[in-house]
C-alpha cells in the first residue's frame, strides 16, 4: 500500500457522493448569479507570474510564500498556478477591452492554488466562486455585492456574520502609512520578526498580526479611520445606509485589512466561529486602482470570493443537505430476449429525459436487485423473458410499501416522469 501514489498533500479528490453535493451547490450558485445579472467567465488556471505579483502585491503572504510558481522549461518564462481569480478577471477584461461600453458584472468558479499549511478548511487546491463588478464606482454596487451574499446564505441555510471596514483612498493610506512607520519605529523593540520585516514594506499588515504579544501595540497604533477624507467617509456611510435599508446586519471592524494589496475603500468578510481557525467563508471589497495598475484605462471595481469547501462544511455542520442525484430507474433483466429488450427500454427512458441505469454483468435477479437497491434508484424495472415476450416491464418500487405492477413501456415512462417532478 505504501508504494501506491497518493494525491498531493492539501489537494483532495471529490468522489461521486461528494460531487452530488457540489453539483447541487453549483446549481444554486448559477441560479443565484443569473437572478442578479452576473455572467460567467472562464480564464486559464495558469498565468504569467508577473500578473499576481503586480495585482496581489510583492509583500503579501500569497506572493512571498504561497504561490505554485515554476519556470516553463520550453521558453524560460515564470508561470504560476492562480492563487485567486480577481487578477485573471481584470487581466481578461483589459485584454478583451470588455469595459469599452460600460460596467460588467462577472463571475467565475474553479480551483485556486496556495502553498499553505493544510488543515481543516485550508487546502492547497481549493475552490472559489468569485464575483467581480468592473466599472462601477458607487457604494450601491458594494451594497449589491453584500446583499446578494446575504441572499445566498438564506438559500443555503447558513448564517455567517458580516464584518466591514473602509481602507480609504491612496492619499489617506499614504498618510496613515507614514504615521504607522513612525509609530512602529518608535517601538522597534516590541516588534516580532514578521513585523520587523514588514515595517517598511507593508506596515499595514503588521496590524493584521495574529501574535498575541503584538496586540497591545497594535491596539494603540494610529487609526486609518482618523486619516480618511470626506469622499471615502461618505462612501462608507452610504454603504451602511444601504445595508441598513436592506436589513443586512454588520459589525464595523477597524482591524479588517485583508491579505491582498489591491483593496481600497470598502472591504468585508463573512465569518463564522463554527469552522475553527478558518472562519472566513467569503471576502472581498473595492479595488479601484487595479485595472489601471494592470495596464487598463482607469476603471473602478469591487468584488468578492467565497471558499466552496468552507461553505459546504458549514452547511454540513448545520445538517443542510443537497439532494443527491439518484437514477429514476435501475433496469434488471435475465435471459437473452430480456437483455435485448432491456437495452431498448433504457434507451427509451433516456430519450424522455429519465436517468436509467442498465444492469451490466449478469447474475441472478436477486443479486441484481441488491445492486438496484444500492444505486439509490427509487424504482426497479424488471424484465424477464415473460415481460420481453409482451414488450412490458414490471415496475417495482424500491422504497416504501407499494406493490409492483406490470405495465407497458410508455406507461412506465409516464409514471416515472410524474413521480420524478
Ligand atoms: P481571499 O480572502 O484570499 O480573497 O479568498 C477568498 C476566500 O477563499 C476566503 O475567504 C476563503 O473562504 C477561501 N480560501 C482562501 N484560501 C483558502 C484555502 N487555502 N483553503 C480553502 N479556502 C480558502 C480573494 O481571493 C480575492 N480574490 C477576493 C476578491 C474578489 N476580492 C475582490 N474580488
GROMACS .gro file of C-alpha atoms and ligand atoms in nm:
model
  454
    1UNK     CA    1   0.000   0.000   0.000
    2UNK     CA    2   0.272   0.246   0.100
    3UNK     CA    3   0.410   0.214  -0.253
    4UNK     CA    4   0.090   0.348  -0.404
    5UNK     CA    5   0.094   0.701  -0.532
    6UNK     CA    6  -0.137   0.923  -0.326
    7UNK     CA    7  -0.287   1.260  -0.408
    8UNK     CA    8  -0.071   1.567  -0.342
    9UNK     CA    9  -0.093   1.691   0.018
   10UNK     CA   10  -0.363   1.953   0.060
   11UNK     CA   11  -0.530   1.856  -0.270
   12UNK     CA   12  -0.845   1.650  -0.247
   13UNK     CA   13  -1.039   1.408  -0.463
   14UNK     CA   14  -1.409   1.472  -0.495
   15UNK     CA   15  -1.577   1.130  -0.501
   16UNK     CA   16  -1.923   1.080  -0.657
   17UNK     CA   17  -2.123   1.120  -0.331
   18UNK     CA   18  -1.946   1.449  -0.266
   19UNK     CA   19  -1.975   1.555  -0.630
   20UNK     CA   20  -2.353   1.527  -0.599
   21UNK     CA   21  -2.335   1.783  -0.321
   22UNK     CA   22  -2.102   2.009  -0.521
   23UNK     CA   23  -2.332   1.996  -0.821
   24UNK     CA   24  -2.632   2.081  -0.603
   25UNK     CA   25  -2.435   2.375  -0.464
   26UNK     CA   26  -2.326   2.488  -0.811
   27UNK     CA   27  -2.684   2.474  -0.938
   28UNK     CA   28  -2.793   2.709  -0.658
   29UNK     CA   29  -2.497   2.938  -0.732
   30UNK     CA   30  -2.572   2.959  -1.106
   31UNK     CA   31  -2.935   3.039  -1.046
   32UNK     CA   32  -2.850   3.298  -0.780
   33UNK     CA   33  -2.599   3.478  -1.006
   34UNK     CA   34  -2.837   3.466  -1.303
   35UNK     CA   35  -3.101   3.639  -1.093
   36UNK     CA   36  -2.857   3.922  -1.016
   37UNK     CA   37  -2.750   3.961  -1.379
   38UNK     CA   38  -2.390   3.838  -1.339
   39UNK     CA   39  -2.233   3.648  -1.630
   40UNK     CA   40  -1.982   3.367  -1.605
   41UNK     CA   41  -1.630   3.396  -1.743
   42UNK     CA   42  -1.361   3.128  -1.760
   43UNK     CA   43  -0.992   3.208  -1.757
   44UNK     CA   44  -0.685   2.980  -1.762
   45UNK     CA   45  -0.560   2.823  -1.440
   46UNK     CA   46  -0.202   2.912  -1.539
   47UNK     CA   47  -0.093   3.276  -1.574
   48UNK     CA   48   0.232   3.468  -1.602
   49UNK     CA   49   0.379   3.510  -1.253
   50UNK     CA   50   0.407   3.887  -1.305
   51UNK     CA   51   0.028   3.918  -1.310
   52UNK     CA   52  -0.009   3.807  -0.949
   53UNK     CA   53   0.298   3.994  -0.828
   54UNK     CA   54   0.160   4.314  -0.972
   55UNK     CA   55  -0.202   4.261  -0.868
   56UNK     CA   56  -0.179   4.100  -0.524
   57UNK     CA   57   0.140   4.279  -0.415
   58UNK     CA   58   0.503   4.169  -0.373
   59UNK     CA   59   0.491   4.185   0.007
   60UNK     CA   60   0.191   3.965   0.073
   61UNK     CA   61   0.187   3.613   0.215
   62UNK     CA   62   0.040   3.483  -0.109
   63UNK     CA   63   0.314   3.622  -0.335
   64UNK     CA   64   0.600   3.585  -0.088
   65UNK     CA   65   0.546   3.222   0.005
   66UNK     CA   66   0.227   3.059  -0.118
   67UNK     CA   67   0.236   3.057  -0.495
   68UNK     CA   68   0.298   2.748  -0.706
   69UNK     CA   69   0.548   2.909  -0.939
   70UNK     CA   70   0.773   2.730  -1.185
   71UNK     CA   71   0.978   2.805  -1.492
   72UNK     CA   72   0.830   2.676  -1.815
   73UNK     CA   73   1.127   2.480  -1.945
   74UNK     CA   74   1.024   2.529  -2.304
   75UNK     CA   75   1.053   2.907  -2.305
   76UNK     CA   76   1.209   3.003  -1.972
   77UNK     CA   77   0.903   3.200  -1.859
   78UNK     CA   78   0.793   3.207  -1.498
   79UNK     CA   79   0.439   3.068  -1.464
   80UNK     CA   80   0.206   3.048  -1.163
   81UNK     CA   81  -0.100   2.838  -1.084
   82UNK     CA   82  -0.359   3.102  -0.999
   83UNK     CA   83  -0.389   3.162  -0.622
   84UNK     CA   84  -0.709   3.368  -0.674
   85UNK     CA   85  -0.931   3.487  -0.956
   86UNK     CA   86  -0.950   3.868  -0.941
   87UNK     CA   87  -0.618   3.928  -1.116
   88UNK     CA   88  -0.716   3.698  -1.404
   89UNK     CA   89  -1.062   3.852  -1.436
   90UNK     CA   90  -0.913   4.201  -1.460
   91UNK     CA   91  -0.641   4.086  -1.699
   92UNK     CA   92  -0.902   3.932  -1.928
   93UNK     CA   93  -1.126   4.240  -1.909
   94UNK     CA   94  -0.834   4.460  -2.020
   95UNK     CA   95  -0.708   4.216  -2.283
   96UNK     CA   96  -1.052   4.187  -2.447
   97UNK     CA   97  -1.147   4.552  -2.398
   98UNK     CA   98  -1.456   4.441  -2.208
   99UNK     CA   99  -1.517   4.775  -2.039
  100UNK     CA  100  -1.540   4.991  -2.353
  101UNK     CA  101  -1.920   5.016  -2.325
  102UNK     CA  102  -1.962   5.043  -1.950
  103UNK     CA  103  -1.961   4.827  -1.639
  104UNK     CA  104  -1.964   4.449  -1.641
  105UNK     CA  105  -2.097   4.207  -1.381
  106UNK     CA  106  -1.888   3.891  -1.394
  107UNK     CA  107  -1.837   3.569  -1.201
  108UNK     CA  108  -1.618   3.261  -1.215
  109UNK     CA  109  -1.562   2.940  -1.028
  110UNK     CA  110  -1.283   2.687  -1.016
  111UNK     CA  111  -0.972   2.564  -0.838
  112UNK     CA  112  -0.718   2.805  -0.685
  113UNK     CA  113  -0.375   2.706  -0.555
  114UNK     CA  114  -0.190   2.825  -0.245
  115UNK     CA  115   0.102   2.653  -0.078
  116UNK     CA  116  -0.034   2.696   0.275
  117UNK     CA  117  -0.006   2.453   0.565
  118UNK     CA  118  -0.305   2.223   0.508
  119UNK     CA  119  -0.560   2.187   0.787
  120UNK     CA  120  -0.937   2.164   0.813
  121UNK     CA  121  -1.081   2.433   0.585
  122UNK     CA  122  -0.741   2.522   0.440
  123UNK     CA  123  -0.619   2.338   0.135
  124UNK     CA  124  -0.352   2.380  -0.129
  125UNK     CA  125  -0.603   2.328  -0.405
  126UNK     CA  126  -0.932   2.484  -0.303
  127UNK     CA  127  -1.227   2.621  -0.493
  128UNK     CA  128  -1.380   2.964  -0.508
  129UNK     CA  129  -1.685   3.126  -0.653
  130UNK     CA  130  -1.572   3.479  -0.735
  131UNK     CA  131  -1.790   3.773  -0.830
  132UNK     CA  132  -1.648   4.093  -0.983
  133UNK     CA  133  -1.834   4.412  -1.072
  134UNK     CA  134  -1.599   4.605  -1.302
  135UNK     CA  135  -1.657   4.970  -1.393
  136UNK     CA  136  -1.889   5.072  -1.107
  137UNK     CA  137  -1.773   5.339  -0.864
  138UNK     CA  138  -2.065   5.394  -0.625
  139UNK     CA  139  -2.142   5.242  -0.286
  140UNK     CA  140  -2.457   5.098  -0.444
  141UNK     CA  141  -2.259   4.820  -0.612
  142UNK     CA  142  -2.068   4.748  -0.287
  143UNK     CA  143  -2.409   4.711  -0.120
  144UNK     CA  144  -2.539   4.493  -0.403
  145UNK     CA  145  -2.243   4.256  -0.362
  146UNK     CA  146  -2.305   4.226   0.011
  147UNK     CA  147  -2.683   4.199  -0.012
  148UNK     CA  148  -2.652   3.924  -0.271
  149UNK     CA  149  -2.428   3.727  -0.032
  150UNK     CA  150  -2.688   3.764   0.243
  151UNK     CA  151  -2.946   3.634  -0.002
  152UNK     CA  152  -2.731   3.331  -0.085
  153UNK     CA  153  -2.674   3.243   0.280
  154UNK     CA  154  -3.052   3.224   0.324
  155UNK     CA  155  -3.082   2.994   0.021
  156UNK     CA  156  -2.802   2.772   0.159
  157UNK     CA  157  -2.946   2.766   0.512
  158UNK     CA  158  -2.635   2.912   0.680
  159UNK     CA  159  -2.577   3.230   0.879
  160UNK     CA  160  -2.223   3.370   0.872
  161UNK     CA  161  -2.184   3.722   1.014
  162UNK     CA  162  -2.063   4.027   0.827
  163UNK     CA  163  -1.767   4.249   0.914
  164UNK     CA  164  -1.700   4.563   0.713
  165UNK     CA  165  -1.433   4.830   0.709
  166UNK     CA  166  -1.305   5.105   0.486
  167UNK     CA  167  -0.942   5.141   0.385
  168UNK     CA  168  -0.990   5.487   0.238
  169UNK     CA  169  -0.811   5.607  -0.073
  170UNK     CA  170  -0.448   5.621  -0.177
  171UNK     CA  171  -0.366   5.959  -0.018
  172UNK     CA  172  -0.518   5.880   0.320
  173UNK     CA  173  -0.348   5.541   0.319
  174UNK     CA  174  -0.015   5.705   0.248
  175UNK     CA  175  -0.067   5.949   0.536
  176UNK     CA  176  -0.162   5.659   0.762
  177UNK     CA  177   0.132   5.453   0.642
  178UNK     CA  178   0.379   5.728   0.731
  179UNK     CA  179   0.229   5.763   1.079
  180UNK     CA  180   0.236   5.385   1.127
  181UNK     CA  181   0.602   5.361   1.032
  182UNK     CA  182   0.692   5.643   1.270
  183UNK     CA  183   0.490   5.473   1.547
  184UNK     CA  184   0.638   5.125   1.493
  185UNK     CA  185   0.990   5.264   1.455
  186UNK     CA  186   0.949   5.426   1.795
  187UNK     CA  187   0.851   5.080   1.929
  188UNK     CA  188   1.107   4.868   1.736
  189UNK     CA  189   1.192   4.653   2.038
  190UNK     CA  190   0.836   4.534   2.080
  191UNK     CA  191   0.805   4.410   1.719
  192UNK     CA  192   0.818   4.040   1.632
  193UNK     CA  193   1.028   3.917   1.339
  194UNK     CA  194   0.746   3.924   1.084
  195UNK     CA  195   0.655   4.277   1.182
  196UNK     CA  196   1.015   4.399   1.165
  197UNK     CA  197   1.035   4.265   0.811
  198UNK     CA  198   0.712   4.439   0.717
  199UNK     CA  199   0.790   4.768   0.887
  200UNK     CA  200   0.896   4.950   0.573
  201UNK     CA  201   0.745   4.731   0.304
  202UNK     CA  202   0.390   4.682   0.430
  203UNK     CA  203   0.331   4.828   0.779
  204UNK     CA  204  -0.046   4.795   0.743
  205UNK     CA  205  -0.008   4.417   0.755
  206UNK     CA  206   0.152   4.442   1.099
  207UNK     CA  207  -0.193   4.537   1.226
  208UNK     CA  208  -0.319   4.205   1.092
  209UNK     CA  209  -0.074   4.009   1.314
  210UNK     CA  210  -0.222   3.711   1.498
  211UNK     CA  211   0.062   3.723   1.753
  212UNK     CA  212  -0.095   3.795   2.098
  213UNK     CA  213   0.226   3.972   2.203
  214UNK     CA  214   0.160   4.232   1.933
  215UNK     CA  215  -0.199   4.305   2.034
  216UNK     CA  216  -0.145   4.590   2.282
  217UNK     CA  217   0.096   4.766   2.047
  218UNK     CA  218  -0.145   4.728   1.756
  219UNK     CA  219  -0.442   4.846   1.961
  220UNK     CA  220  -0.266   5.176   2.032
  221UNK     CA  221  -0.140   5.227   1.674
  222UNK     CA  222  -0.258   5.525   1.465
  223UNK     CA  223  -0.600   5.454   1.315
  224UNK     CA  224  -0.668   5.476   0.945
  225UNK     CA  225  -1.020   5.595   1.032
  226UNK     CA  226  -0.865   5.920   1.160
  227UNK     CA  227  -0.698   5.985   0.822
  228UNK     CA  228  -0.992   5.919   0.592
  229UNK     CA  229  -1.101   6.200   0.365
  230UNK     CA  230  -1.458   6.319   0.324
  231UNK     CA  231  -1.527   6.132  -0.002
  232UNK     CA  232  -1.422   5.794   0.138
  233UNK     CA  233  -1.621   5.854   0.457
  234UNK     CA  234  -1.930   5.949   0.255
  235UNK     CA  235  -1.888   5.629   0.050
  236UNK     CA  236  -1.870   5.421   0.367
  237UNK     CA  237  -2.173   5.599   0.520
  238UNK     CA  238  -2.376   5.545   0.203
  239UNK     CA  239  -2.286   5.176   0.205
  240UNK     CA  240  -2.401   5.140   0.565
  241UNK     CA  241  -2.728   5.321   0.488
  242UNK     CA  242  -2.797   5.079   0.201
  243UNK     CA  243  -2.718   4.777   0.418
  244UNK     CA  244  -2.946   4.911   0.693
  245UNK     CA  245  -3.226   4.976   0.444
  246UNK     CA  246  -3.197   4.620   0.313
  247UNK     CA  247  -3.195   4.453   0.652
  248UNK     CA  248  -2.832   4.335   0.646
  249UNK     CA  249  -2.670   4.345   0.989
  250UNK     CA  250  -2.295   4.400   1.018
  251UNK     CA  251  -2.016   4.488   1.251
  252UNK     CA  252  -1.761   4.757   1.168
  253UNK     CA  253  -1.418   4.607   1.228
  254UNK     CA  254  -1.147   4.875   1.200
  255UNK     CA  255  -0.882   4.597   1.211
  256UNK     CA  256  -1.004   4.432   0.894
  257UNK     CA  257  -0.727   4.493   0.638
  258UNK     CA  258  -0.729   4.185   0.406
  259UNK     CA  259  -0.425   3.994   0.286
  260UNK     CA  260  -0.416   4.124  -0.072
  261UNK     CA  261  -0.286   4.472  -0.157
  262UNK     CA  262  -0.530   4.580  -0.425
  263UNK     CA  263  -0.813   4.696  -0.198
  264UNK     CA  264  -0.925   5.050  -0.125
  265UNK     CA  265  -1.235   5.188   0.049
  266UNK     CA  266  -1.483   4.908   0.126
  267UNK     CA  267  -1.355   4.572   0.250
  268UNK     CA  268  -1.568   4.299   0.401
  269UNK     CA  269  -1.558   3.944   0.531
  270UNK     CA  270  -1.830   3.694   0.614
  271UNK     CA  271  -1.713   3.492   0.912
  272UNK     CA  272  -1.829   3.207   1.129
  273UNK     CA  273  -1.699   3.071   1.460
  274UNK     CA  274  -1.814   2.720   1.369
  275UNK     CA  275  -1.517   2.628   1.149
  276UNK     CA  276  -1.230   2.681   1.393
  277UNK     CA  277  -0.933   2.883   1.273
  278UNK     CA  278  -1.051   2.902   0.912
  279UNK     CA  279  -1.366   3.100   0.980
  280UNK     CA  280  -1.380   3.333   0.678
  281UNK     CA  281  -1.617   3.186   0.422
  282UNK     CA  282  -1.633   3.482   0.187
  283UNK     CA  283  -1.429   3.801   0.150
  284UNK     CA  284  -1.381   4.094  -0.081
  285UNK     CA  285  -1.405   4.464  -0.133
  286UNK     CA  286  -1.338   4.754  -0.366
  287UNK     CA  287  -1.021   4.769  -0.577
  288UNK     CA  288  -1.047   5.088  -0.780
  289UNK     CA  289  -0.679   5.104  -0.875
  290UNK     CA  290  -0.627   4.752  -1.008
  291UNK     CA  291  -0.748   4.793  -1.366
  292UNK     CA  292  -0.510   5.082  -1.424
  293UNK     CA  293  -0.232   4.908  -1.232
  294UNK     CA  294  -0.258   4.614  -1.473
  295UNK     CA  295  -0.238   4.843  -1.775
  296UNK     CA  296  -0.603   4.922  -1.849
  297UNK     CA  297  -0.781   5.256  -1.870
  298UNK     CA  298  -0.865   5.353  -1.511
  299UNK     CA  299  -1.190   5.185  -1.403
  300UNK     CA  300  -1.333   5.133  -1.055
  301UNK     CA  301  -1.418   4.781  -0.941
  302UNK     CA  302  -1.539   4.571  -0.649
  303UNK     CA  303  -1.594   4.203  -0.584
  304UNK     CA  304  -1.563   3.908  -0.351
  305UNK     CA  305  -1.481   3.538  -0.348
  306UNK     CA  306  -1.616   3.259  -0.132
  307UNK     CA  307  -1.443   2.934  -0.041
  308UNK     CA  308  -1.662   2.646  -0.156
  309UNK     CA  309  -1.508   2.385   0.079
  310UNK     CA  310  -1.569   2.610   0.379
  311UNK     CA  311  -1.928   2.683   0.280
  312UNK     CA  312  -2.002   2.314   0.229
  313UNK     CA  313  -1.850   2.234   0.572
  314UNK     CA  314  -2.068   2.499   0.729
  315UNK     CA  315  -2.376   2.357   0.558
  316UNK     CA  316  -2.283   2.008   0.675
  317UNK     CA  317  -2.248   2.130   1.035
  318UNK     CA  318  -2.597   2.274   1.011
  319UNK     CA  319  -2.721   1.944   0.861
  320UNK     CA  320  -2.822   2.124   0.542
  321UNK     CA  321  -2.822   1.859   0.271
  322UNK     CA  322  -2.844   1.895  -0.102
  323UNK     CA  323  -3.043   1.614  -0.264
  324UNK     CA  324  -2.808   1.361  -0.426
  325UNK     CA  325  -2.863   1.280  -0.792
  326UNK     CA  326  -3.033   0.939  -0.795
  327UNK     CA  327  -3.136   0.737  -1.102
  328UNK     CA  328  -3.506   0.727  -1.183
  329UNK     CA  329  -3.488   0.356  -1.255
  330UNK     CA  330  -3.250   0.062  -1.236
  331UNK     CA  331  -3.322  -0.195  -1.505
  332UNK     CA  332  -3.269  -0.561  -1.416
  333UNK     CA  333  -3.301  -0.836  -1.673
  334UNK     CA  334  -3.232  -1.205  -1.719
  335UNK     CA  335  -3.229  -1.403  -2.044
  336UNK     CA  336  -3.121  -1.310  -2.396
  337UNK     CA  337  -3.456  -1.177  -2.516
  338UNK     CA  338  -3.494  -0.981  -2.191
  339UNK     CA  339  -3.150  -0.829  -2.229
  340UNK     CA  340  -3.216  -0.715  -2.586
  341UNK     CA  341  -3.546  -0.560  -2.475
  342UNK     CA  342  -3.385  -0.403  -2.166
  343UNK     CA  343  -3.143  -0.207  -2.385
  344UNK     CA  344  -3.440  -0.068  -2.582
  345UNK     CA  345  -3.627   0.021  -2.263
  346UNK     CA  346  -3.321   0.201  -2.120
  347UNK     CA  347  -3.280   0.396  -2.441
  348UNK     CA  348  -3.650   0.492  -2.444
  349UNK     CA  349  -3.633   0.618  -2.084
  350UNK     CA  350  -3.319   0.822  -2.150
  351UNK     CA  351  -3.475   0.963  -2.467
  352UNK     CA  352  -3.753   1.102  -2.248
  353UNK     CA  353  -3.507   1.266  -2.008
  354UNK     CA  354  -3.515   0.999  -1.736
  355UNK     CA  355  -3.198   0.866  -1.572
  356UNK     CA  356  -3.185   0.490  -1.629
  357UNK     CA  357  -2.908   0.259  -1.511
  358UNK     CA  358  -2.899  -0.064  -1.708
  359UNK     CA  359  -2.764  -0.357  -1.511
  360UNK     CA  360  -2.440  -0.488  -1.660
  361UNK     CA  361  -2.254  -0.804  -1.569
  362UNK     CA  362  -2.539  -1.061  -1.547
  363UNK     CA  363  -2.621  -1.251  -1.229
  364UNK     CA  364  -2.942  -1.370  -1.068
  365UNK     CA  365  -3.246  -1.146  -1.023
  366UNK     CA  366  -3.172  -1.149  -0.652
  367UNK     CA  367  -2.817  -1.018  -0.689
  368UNK     CA  368  -2.929  -0.765  -0.949
  369UNK     CA  369  -3.198  -0.637  -0.710
  370UNK     CA  370  -2.927  -0.578  -0.448
  371UNK     CA  371  -2.740  -0.363  -0.700
  372UNK     CA  372  -3.064  -0.181  -0.782
  373UNK     CA  373  -3.114  -0.104  -0.416
  374UNK     CA  374  -2.755   0.018  -0.373
  375UNK     CA  375  -2.793   0.250  -0.674
  376UNK     CA  376  -3.045   0.453  -0.465
  377UNK     CA  377  -3.289   0.442  -0.759
  378UNK     CA  378  -3.648   0.476  -0.649
  379UNK     CA  379  -3.774   0.206  -0.888
  380UNK     CA  380  -3.653  -0.113  -1.048
  381UNK     CA  381  -3.777  -0.210  -1.390
  382UNK     CA  382  -3.772  -0.588  -1.400
  383UNK     CA  383  -3.756  -0.758  -1.736
  384UNK     CA  384  -3.767  -1.136  -1.769
  385UNK     CA  385  -3.844  -1.336  -2.081
  386UNK     CA  386  -4.215  -1.315  -1.988
  387UNK     CA  387  -4.210  -0.937  -1.994
  388UNK     CA  388  -3.994  -0.927  -2.307
  389UNK     CA  389  -4.242  -1.150  -2.492
  390UNK     CA  390  -4.521  -0.894  -2.443
  391UNK     CA  391  -4.292  -0.584  -2.451
  392UNK     CA  392  -4.379  -0.489  -2.094
  393UNK     CA  393  -4.185  -0.420  -1.774
  394UNK     CA  394  -4.252  -0.492  -1.409
  395UNK     CA  395  -4.227  -0.166  -1.215
  396UNK     CA  396  -4.114  -0.234  -0.860
  397UNK     CA  397  -4.083   0.044  -0.600
  398UNK     CA  398  -3.753   0.015  -0.412
  399UNK     CA  399  -3.862   0.246  -0.129
  400UNK     CA  400  -4.194   0.243   0.056
  401UNK     CA  401  -4.450  -0.032   0.056
  402UNK     CA  402  -4.639  -0.006  -0.274
  403UNK     CA  403  -4.691  -0.318  -0.484
  404UNK     CA  404  -4.514  -0.395  -0.808
  405UNK     CA  405  -4.713  -0.368  -1.133
  406UNK     CA  406  -4.672  -0.491  -1.490
  407UNK     CA  407  -4.704  -0.201  -1.741
  408UNK     CA  408  -4.623  -0.100  -2.097
  409UNK     CA  409  -4.300   0.093  -2.151
  410UNK     CA  410  -4.491   0.413  -2.234
  411UNK     CA  411  -4.688   0.380  -1.909
  412UNK     CA  412  -4.367   0.324  -1.712
  413UNK     CA  413  -4.216   0.638  -1.866
  414UNK     CA  414  -4.526   0.845  -1.792
  415UNK     CA  415  -4.533   0.721  -1.433
  416UNK     CA  416  -4.160   0.782  -1.371
  417UNK     CA  417  -4.183   1.131  -1.518
  418UNK     CA  418  -4.474   1.208  -1.288
  419UNK     CA  419  -4.301   1.088  -0.972
  420UNK     CA  420  -3.966   1.248  -1.057
  421UNK     CA  421  -4.107   1.603  -1.071
  422LIG     P1  422  -0.922   3.571  -0.024
  422LIG     O1  423  -0.963   3.629   0.106
  422LIG     O2  424  -0.778   3.543  -0.041
  422LIG     O3  425  -0.972   3.671  -0.135
  422LIG     O4  426  -1.002   3.438  -0.050
  422LIG     C1  427  -1.143   3.435  -0.052
  422LIG     C2  428  -1.194   3.313   0.019
  422LIG     O5  429  -1.138   3.195  -0.038
  422LIG     C3  430  -1.159   3.303   0.167
  422LIG     O6  431  -1.246   3.381   0.244
  422LIG     C4  432  -1.177   3.154   0.193
  422LIG     O7  433  -1.313   3.124   0.212
  422LIG     C5  434  -1.130   3.093   0.063
  422LIG     N1  435  -0.991   3.045   0.075
  422LIG     C6  436  -0.878   3.118   0.065
  422LIG     N2  437  -0.769   3.040   0.083
  422LIG     C7  438  -0.815   2.915   0.106
  422LIG     C8  439  -0.752   2.788   0.130
  422LIG     N3  440  -0.619   2.774   0.132
  422LIG     N4  441  -0.832   2.679   0.150
  422LIG     C9  442  -0.965   2.690   0.144
  422LIG     N5  443  -1.031   2.807   0.121
  422LIG    C10  444  -0.957   2.917   0.101
  422LIG    C11  445  -0.953   3.654  -0.269
  422LIG     O8  446  -0.914   3.551  -0.319
  422LIG    C12  447  -0.998   3.772  -0.351
  422LIG     N6  448  -0.970   3.741  -0.493
  422LIG    C13  449  -1.145   3.801  -0.327
  422LIG    C14  450  -1.196   3.914  -0.411
  422LIG    C15  451  -1.262   3.905  -0.528
  422LIG     N7  452  -1.180   4.042  -0.385
  422LIG    C16  453  -1.235   4.114  -0.481
  422LIG     N8  454  -1.285   4.031  -0.571
   0.00000   0.00000   0.00000
